[in-house]
Short mmCIF file of C-alpha atoms in Angstrom, two decimals:
data_model
loop_
_atom_site.label_atom_id
_atom_site.label_comp_id
_atom_site.label_asym_id
_atom_site.label_seq_id
_atom_site.Cartn_x
_atom_site.Cartn_y
_atom_site.Cartn_z
CA MET L 1 -6.05 15.39 32.24
CA LYS L 2 -5.49 13.81 28.99
CA MET L 3 -8.20 15.14 27.37
CA PRO L 4 -10.56 12.46 24.45
CA GLU L 5 -8.26 13.00 21.00
CA ILE L 6 -10.49 14.06 17.91
CA VAL L 7 -10.95 11.67 15.28
CA ASP L 8 -9.61 12.01 11.81
CA GLU L 9 -6.27 14.14 13.79
CA HIS L 10 -3.33 12.20 13.25
CA ARG L 11 -0.48 12.18 16.50
CA VAL L 12 -2.47 14.82 18.44
CA HIS L 13 -2.42 14.35 21.81
CA ARG L 14 -4.26 17.33 24.16
CA VAL L 15 -3.70 17.60 28.03
CA CYS L 16 -5.47 19.98 30.27
CA VAL L 17 -3.48 21.99 32.30
CA GLU L 18 -5.24 24.51 35.19
CA GLY L 19 -8.17 24.97 32.44
CA VAL L 20 -6.41 25.83 29.66
CA THR L 21 -5.64 22.73 26.93
CA VAL L 22 -1.34 22.15 25.87
CA ARG L 23 -1.12 20.45 22.57
CA TYR L 24 1.09 17.92 21.86
CA VAL L 25 1.81 17.55 17.68
CA GLU L 26 4.17 14.86 16.52
CA GLY L 27 5.84 15.40 13.26
CA ARG L 28 8.38 13.77 12.60
CA GLY L 29 11.12 16.11 12.64
CA ASP L 30 9.58 18.14 15.46
CA ILE L 31 6.96 18.21 18.01
CA LYS L 32 5.40 20.71 18.52
CA LEU L 33 3.73 21.81 22.21
CA THR L 34 0.96 24.81 22.26
CA VAL L 35 -0.08 26.18 25.69
CA GLU L 36 -3.31 27.24 23.81
CA GLY L 37 -4.54 29.83 26.53
CA VAL L 38 -2.64 31.57 29.86
CA LEU L 39 -0.13 29.60 31.95
CA PRO L 40 2.15 31.51 34.67
CA SER L 41 5.94 30.54 33.18
CA GLN L 42 6.23 29.08 36.18
CA THR L 43 3.77 25.75 34.88
CA VAL L 44 4.51 26.51 31.11
CA GLU L 45 8.66 26.33 31.66
CA THR L 46 8.08 23.09 34.34
CA ILE L 47 5.86 21.65 30.89
CA ARG L 48 8.46 21.81 28.42
CA LEU L 49 11.09 20.81 30.66
CA ASP L 50 8.37 17.77 31.11
CA LEU L 51 8.69 17.15 27.26
CA LEU L 52 12.20 18.00 26.93
CA ALA L 53 13.67 14.95 29.43
CA LYS L 54 10.66 12.74 28.00
CA LEU L 55 12.21 13.31 24.83
CA GLN L 56 15.88 13.31 25.04
CA ALA L 57 15.49 9.99 26.74
CA VAL L 58 12.78 8.09 23.87
CA GLU L 59 15.41 9.64 21.54
CA ASN L 60 18.48 8.73 23.98
CA ALA L 61 20.26 12.35 21.90
CA PRO L 62 20.34 15.99 22.55
CA ILE L 63 17.04 17.58 21.85
CA ASP L 64 16.90 21.60 21.17
CA CYS L 65 13.92 23.48 22.02
CA ILE L 66 13.37 26.49 20.25
CA ARG L 67 10.86 29.47 21.87
CA VAL L 68 8.13 29.95 18.50
CA THR L 69 6.60 33.68 18.10
CA VAL L 70 5.43 35.27 15.61
CA MET E 1 0.93 26.58 -23.36
CA THR E 2 -2.12 24.34 -24.63
CA ASN E 3 -1.15 21.68 -26.91
CA PRO E 4 -3.37 17.56 -27.11
CA VAL E 5 -1.77 16.04 -24.87
CA TRP E 6 -2.38 17.99 -21.57
CA THR E 7 -5.99 18.79 -22.86
CA TRP E 8 -6.40 14.77 -22.89
CA ALA E 9 -4.86 14.96 -19.30
CA VAL E 10 -7.28 17.23 -18.16
CA GLU E 11 -10.54 15.75 -19.57
CA HIS E 12 -9.52 12.34 -18.65
CA ARG E 13 -7.90 13.48 -14.73
CA LEU E 14 -4.40 11.81 -14.98
CA THR E 15 -1.86 12.59 -12.96
CA ALA E 16 1.86 12.46 -13.68
CA TYR E 17 2.04 8.32 -14.11
CA GLY E 18 -1.25 7.79 -15.03
CA LEU E 19 -0.17 10.09 -18.18
CA ASN E 20 3.18 8.36 -18.79
CA LYS E 21 1.86 5.09 -18.44
CA ALA E 22 -1.00 5.56 -21.05
CA PHE E 23 1.79 7.01 -23.54
CA GLY E 24 4.46 4.22 -22.25
CA GLY E 25 6.90 7.46 -21.96
CA PRO E 26 10.46 7.17 -20.61
CA HIS E 27 10.68 6.12 -16.43
CA SER E 28 10.47 9.90 -15.00
CA LYS E 29 14.03 8.88 -13.12
CA ASP E 30 15.06 9.29 -16.14
CA ALA E 31 13.41 12.03 -18.34
CA GLY E 32 12.25 13.92 -15.57
CA PRO E 33 9.27 14.53 -14.04
CA CYS E 34 5.55 14.09 -15.80
CA TRP E 35 2.95 16.55 -16.55
CA SER E 36 -0.17 16.09 -14.07
CA PHE E 37 -3.24 16.99 -14.09
CA GLY E 38 -4.37 15.49 -10.70
CA ARG E 39 -2.97 17.71 -7.75
CA TYR E 40 -3.03 18.92 -4.20
CA GLY E 41 -2.99 21.95 -3.37
CA ARG E 42 -4.31 23.45 -6.41
CA THR E 43 -8.00 25.62 -6.26
CA GLU E 44 -10.51 25.36 -8.49
CA THR E 45 -12.50 28.95 -9.08
CA LEU E 46 -15.91 28.74 -10.28
CA LEU E 47 -16.67 32.09 -12.31
CA PRO E 48 -20.08 33.07 -13.44
CA ASP E 49 -20.40 32.81 -16.48
CA GLY E 50 -18.90 28.62 -16.48
CA ARG E 51 -15.21 29.25 -16.57
CA LEU E 52 -13.13 27.12 -14.02
CA ILE E 53 -10.06 28.33 -13.53
CA ARG E 54 -7.51 25.80 -12.02
CA ILE E 55 -4.85 27.33 -10.53
CA GLY E 56 -1.51 26.01 -9.47
CA GLY E 57 -1.11 22.46 -7.29
CA GLU E 58 1.66 19.75 -6.51
CA TYR E 59 2.02 16.41 -7.59
CA GLU E 60 3.59 14.17 -5.34
CA ASP E 61 6.03 14.43 -2.58
CA TRP E 62 9.97 15.75 -2.49
CA TYR E 63 11.17 11.78 -3.43
CA ASP E 64 8.67 11.05 -5.73
CA PRO E 65 9.91 11.37 -9.32
CA ASP E 66 7.13 12.68 -10.69
CA PHE E 67 7.17 15.54 -7.37
CA TYR E 68 6.52 19.16 -9.62
CA ILE E 69 4.76 22.51 -8.53
CA TYR E 70 2.92 23.93 -10.89
CA ASN E 71 2.38 27.47 -11.69
CA ASN E 72 0.15 27.05 -14.29
CA VAL E 73 -3.83 27.72 -15.04
CA ILE E 74 -5.96 25.59 -16.27
CA VAL E 75 -9.29 26.88 -17.28
CA THR E 76 -12.48 24.91 -18.85
CA ASP E 77 -15.08 26.76 -19.98
CA ALA E 78 -18.42 25.88 -19.80
CA ALA E 79 -19.15 24.11 -23.21
CA GLY E 80 -15.93 22.50 -21.85
CA ARG E 81 -13.55 23.43 -24.30
CA THR E 82 -9.40 24.29 -22.27
CA GLU E 83 -7.07 25.69 -22.06
CA ILE E 84 -3.84 26.13 -20.19
CA PHE E 85 -1.32 29.03 -19.22
CA GLY E 86 2.19 29.17 -18.50
CA TYR E 87 4.17 32.01 -16.77
CA SER E 88 7.85 32.58 -16.37
CA ASP E 89 8.70 31.86 -12.25
CA ARG E 90 9.40 35.39 -12.51
CA VAL E 91 5.38 36.35 -12.32
CA PHE E 92 3.76 33.35 -10.88
CA PRO E 93 6.36 31.55 -9.14
CA PRO E 94 5.48 28.18 -8.26
CA THR E 95 2.50 27.37 -5.96
CA ASP E 96 0.43 25.04 -4.18
CA PHE E 97 -1.84 25.10 -0.51
CA HIS E 98 -2.83 28.87 -1.82
CA THR E 99 -6.42 30.76 -1.60
CA ALA E 100 -7.51 31.77 -4.16
CA ASN E 101 -10.48 35.09 -4.10
CA LEU E 102 -12.64 35.96 -6.84
CA VAL E 103 -13.09 40.13 -6.81
CA ASP E 104 -14.85 41.03 -9.63
CA ASP E 105 -12.37 40.29 -12.79
CA ARG E 106 -10.04 39.91 -10.24
CA ILE E 107 -8.87 36.38 -8.77
CA ILE E 108 -6.41 36.88 -4.67
CA MET E 109 -4.05 34.94 -4.99
CA ILE E 110 -2.60 34.33 -1.20
CA GLY E 111 -0.07 32.53 -0.15
CA ASN E 112 2.08 29.19 -0.49
CA LEU E 113 4.18 26.70 -0.17
CA SER E 114 6.18 26.19 -2.60
CA TYR E 115 9.77 24.58 -2.91
CA TRP E 116 11.86 25.48 0.69
CA PHE E 117 14.59 27.70 -0.96
CA ALA E 118 11.74 29.75 -3.06
CA ARG E 119 10.14 30.63 0.29
CA ALA E 120 10.05 34.48 1.54
CA GLU E 121 9.54 36.08 4.77
CA LYS E 122 6.39 36.83 4.29
CA VAL E 123 3.04 36.03 2.38
CA GLN E 124 2.65 35.77 -0.99
CA MET E 125 -0.13 37.84 -2.49
CA LEU E 126 -1.06 37.33 -6.40
CA MET E 127 -3.59 38.82 -8.80
CA LEU E 128 -4.56 37.03 -12.01
CA ASP E 129 -6.86 39.05 -13.93
CA THR E 130 -10.05 36.64 -15.59
CA THR E 131 -10.46 38.86 -18.55
CA SER E 132 -6.28 38.30 -20.07
CA TYR E 133 -5.25 35.64 -17.82
CA GLY E 134 -1.72 38.29 -16.47
CA ILE E 135 -1.20 37.50 -13.25
CA SER E 136 0.97 40.43 -11.13
CA ARG E 137 1.99 41.03 -8.28
CA PHE E 138 -0.73 42.05 -5.39
CA ASP E 139 1.82 44.84 -3.54
CA THR E 140 0.32 45.53 0.04
CA SER E 141 1.27 47.52 3.08
CA GLY E 142 0.22 47.09 6.84
CA GLU E 143 1.51 44.07 8.74
CA ALA E 144 1.22 41.05 6.05
CA PRO E 145 1.27 37.49 7.68
CA PRO E 146 4.70 35.27 7.21
CA TRP E 147 4.40 33.12 3.99
CA VAL E 148 1.52 31.46 5.29
CA PHE E 149 0.08 27.91 3.27
CA LYS E 150 -2.83 25.33 4.03
CA HIS E 151 -5.10 28.99 5.26
CA SER E 152 -8.75 29.98 4.75
CA SER E 153 -9.61 33.21 3.24
CA GLU E 154 -12.85 34.05 3.77
CA LEU E 155 -14.31 37.45 1.44
CA VAL E 156 -16.08 39.32 4.45
CA GLU E 157 -17.52 42.90 4.54
CA ASN E 158 -19.20 42.72 1.06
CA GLY E 159 -16.39 42.30 -0.95
CA ARG E 160 -14.08 44.27 0.55
CA ALA E 161 -11.45 42.89 2.89
CA ILE E 162 -10.69 39.01 2.86
CA LEU E 163 -10.30 37.83 6.50
CA VAL E 164 -7.07 34.82 6.85
CA ARG E 165 -6.73 32.14 9.35
CA GLY E 166 -5.33 28.73 9.88
CA GLY E 167 -3.21 27.03 7.88
CA LEU E 168 0.60 26.65 8.60
CA ILE E 169 3.31 29.84 8.38
CA CYS E 170 7.33 29.49 7.81
CA GLY E 171 9.98 31.51 6.83
CA PRO E 172 13.74 31.06 5.18
CA GLN E 173 15.84 30.16 7.75
CA TRP E 174 13.40 28.72 9.90
CA PRO E 175 13.44 24.93 11.44
CA VAL E 176 9.51 24.25 11.50
CA THR E 177 6.84 25.30 10.23
CA VAL E 178 4.46 26.22 12.57
CA GLU E 179 0.31 26.63 12.89
CA ASN E 180 -1.11 29.58 12.45
CA ILE E 181 -2.73 31.11 15.33
CA ASP E 182 -3.47 34.93 14.16
CA ASP E 183 -6.19 35.92 12.20
CA TRP E 184 -5.24 38.91 9.62
CA ARG E 185 -7.42 41.08 7.58
CA LEU E 186 -6.57 42.08 4.24
CA ASP E 187 -8.28 45.28 3.01
CA LEU E 188 -8.87 45.65 -0.35
CA ASP E 189 -9.26 48.98 -1.01
CA THR E 190 -6.62 50.34 0.33
CA GLY E 191 -4.13 47.25 0.27
CA ARG E 192 -3.21 47.13 3.59
CA TRP E 193 -2.78 44.01 5.78
CA GLU E 194 -4.22 44.40 9.23
CA ARG E 195 -2.98 42.22 12.20
CA LEU E 196 -6.50 41.34 14.14
CA THR E 197 -5.03 38.89 16.94
CA ARG E 198 -2.59 38.09 18.26
CA ARG E 199 -2.15 34.82 21.12
CA PRO E 200 0.21 35.02 24.05
CA TRP E 201 -0.26 31.24 23.52
CA ARG E 202 3.37 29.91 24.31
CA ARG E 203 5.06 27.60 22.11
CA PHE E 204 7.65 25.61 21.50
CA ALA E 205 9.11 22.99 18.69
CA PHE E 206 11.48 19.99 19.82
CA VAL E 207 13.67 18.99 17.51
CA ARG E 208 16.61 16.50 17.84
CA ALA E 209 19.83 18.18 17.25
CA ASP E 210 22.35 15.87 15.29
CA GLY E 211 18.71 16.66 12.83
CA MET E 212 17.64 13.36 12.11
CA PRO E 213 14.06 12.27 11.91
CA ASN E 214 12.46 11.40 15.68
CA HIS E 215 11.58 8.01 16.56
CA LEU E 216 7.80 8.92 17.90
CA HIS E 217 6.07 7.45 15.20
CA TRP E 218 8.01 4.19 14.93
CA LEU E 219 8.03 3.93 18.63
CA GLY E 220 3.42 4.12 18.26
CA ARG E 221 3.44 2.09 15.75
CA LEU E 222 5.26 -0.55 17.95
CA LEU E 223 3.36 0.16 21.31
CA LYS E 224 0.09 0.05 19.65
CA ASP E 225 0.78 -3.82 17.51
CA ARG E 226 2.07 -4.77 21.00
CA ALA E 227 -1.21 -3.65 23.13
CA ARG E 228 -3.09 -5.23 19.38
CA ALA E 229 -1.47 -8.47 19.79
CA GLU E 230 -1.38 -8.65 23.49
CA ALA E 231 -4.84 -8.08 23.20
CA ARG E 232 -6.24 -11.04 20.58
CA THR E 233 -3.37 -13.27 22.17
CA ARG E 234 -5.87 -13.37 25.22
CA ALA E 235 -9.03 -13.92 22.99
CA VAL E 236 -7.27 -16.76 21.01
CA PHE E 237 -6.34 -18.83 24.47
CA GLU E 238 -9.09 -17.52 26.44
CA PRO E 239 -11.18 -21.06 27.85
CA SER E 240 -13.78 -18.98 26.34
CA ALA E 241 -13.16 -18.77 22.65
CA PHE E 242 -11.96 -21.60 22.80
CA ALA E 243 -15.25 -23.46 23.64
CA ILE E 244 -16.87 -21.70 20.92
CA SER E 245 -14.08 -22.15 17.60
CA VAL E 246 -10.98 -22.64 18.02
CA PRO E 247 -8.36 -20.25 15.15
CA THR E 248 -6.67 -21.57 12.54
CA ARG E 249 -3.53 -21.23 11.04
CA ASP E 250 -5.67 -19.41 7.82
CA TRP E 251 -7.90 -17.50 10.89
CA ILE E 252 -4.56 -15.77 12.42
CA CYS E 253 -2.95 -15.23 9.30
CA SER E 254 -5.58 -13.05 8.10
CA LYS E 255 -5.06 -10.83 11.17
CA ARG E 256 -2.15 -9.63 10.19
CA CYS E 257 -0.51 -11.32 13.07
CA THR E 258 2.74 -11.43 13.77
CA ARG E 259 3.01 -15.16 13.31
CA PRO E 260 6.03 -16.21 15.01
CA THR E 261 4.79 -14.86 18.19
CA TYR E 262 0.81 -17.18 17.44
CA LEU E 263 2.24 -19.64 16.22
CA THR E 264 5.03 -20.94 18.06
#
C-alpha cells in the first residue's frame, strides 16, 4: 500500500508492507531502499528484486545492489 | 588571519561571488576560489558573554569555481568586533555540516562532510578552546559512529554526555552515503562512545554498474510535465472552458507550457 508523501520531502516514497514502512529515496547516483522494521527475509528479497528489475528496465543497464550494514 | 577585507565581508554577510564582484576581482576559474562569509554547513555558537563563534562551513558545490570548505573560526564579540582565526589542515581539517556543543569553555565539534578524499572510517572529533581559540583533537574510545555529517547532537544528562542522532554517514571506500539510523552517546567525562541502538533494518543501495547517474529525476520531470500538459489541454479545450474565456497566446505562453503542443 502506497503511503502519502511528506511535505518538504522530495524524491522520497513509502509503501506499507505487512505493517512495516518501506522507504525509497531517489538520488542522482543511487536509490536507497530501507525496510524500517522487521519483515520475513523472503518478503525483503521480493521487495529488493522488484526494485532491481524495475531499475534495470528503466535504465536499460545493469544495476548493482549493495547491502548496507553499519 | 583577521584582515579588513574579510572583516568587511563578514559585516556585509557577503558570499564569495558578492565579495569578488564588489572588488571587481578576477574570475575564480582563473584565480581560484574567493573567500566567502556566506556558507552552508557552518555552526554558530553564542557564548554567555555575547561572543558568537562561527566554525567552518562550505561555499557552493564542487562544480562552482568558488567551491571551498573552510577551516577557520570567525569570532564576533558583543560589541560587533570580528576576529578570524585560521589553522593548518592538520590541526583543523576543512569542516562542514558538523555540530558544535558548548561544554564549559570548550566547543565540542562532532562530524564533518569534507572533501571525499579527506574522509576517514570514524567520526571526526575536535575541540575548540573558547579562551585561546586553539583547536585540538578530542580523543575517544568505545564504539564511535562512522564518518557522520548533517546530524544532530544534543547535550544531555546535565551536560555530561552528547547524544548524536540522524544525519548521513559514509566511509572512504563506500560507494554511497547512507542515513544514520542509530543513536550514539558520547560520555564527556570518559570520552567513551556508546552505540545506543542497532536497528535491524534491512537497507540496500542501487547504483548503475557503469557508475553513471540514473535517469529517475529526468523521467520524473518528464512524466510530471506530461501529466500537467494533459490536464491543461483538457482544461483549455473543454467546451465549458471556451464558454467562459478563450485562452490567448500570452496566457498560454505565461503558463510555461510547451508551445508547440498548444499552438498547433
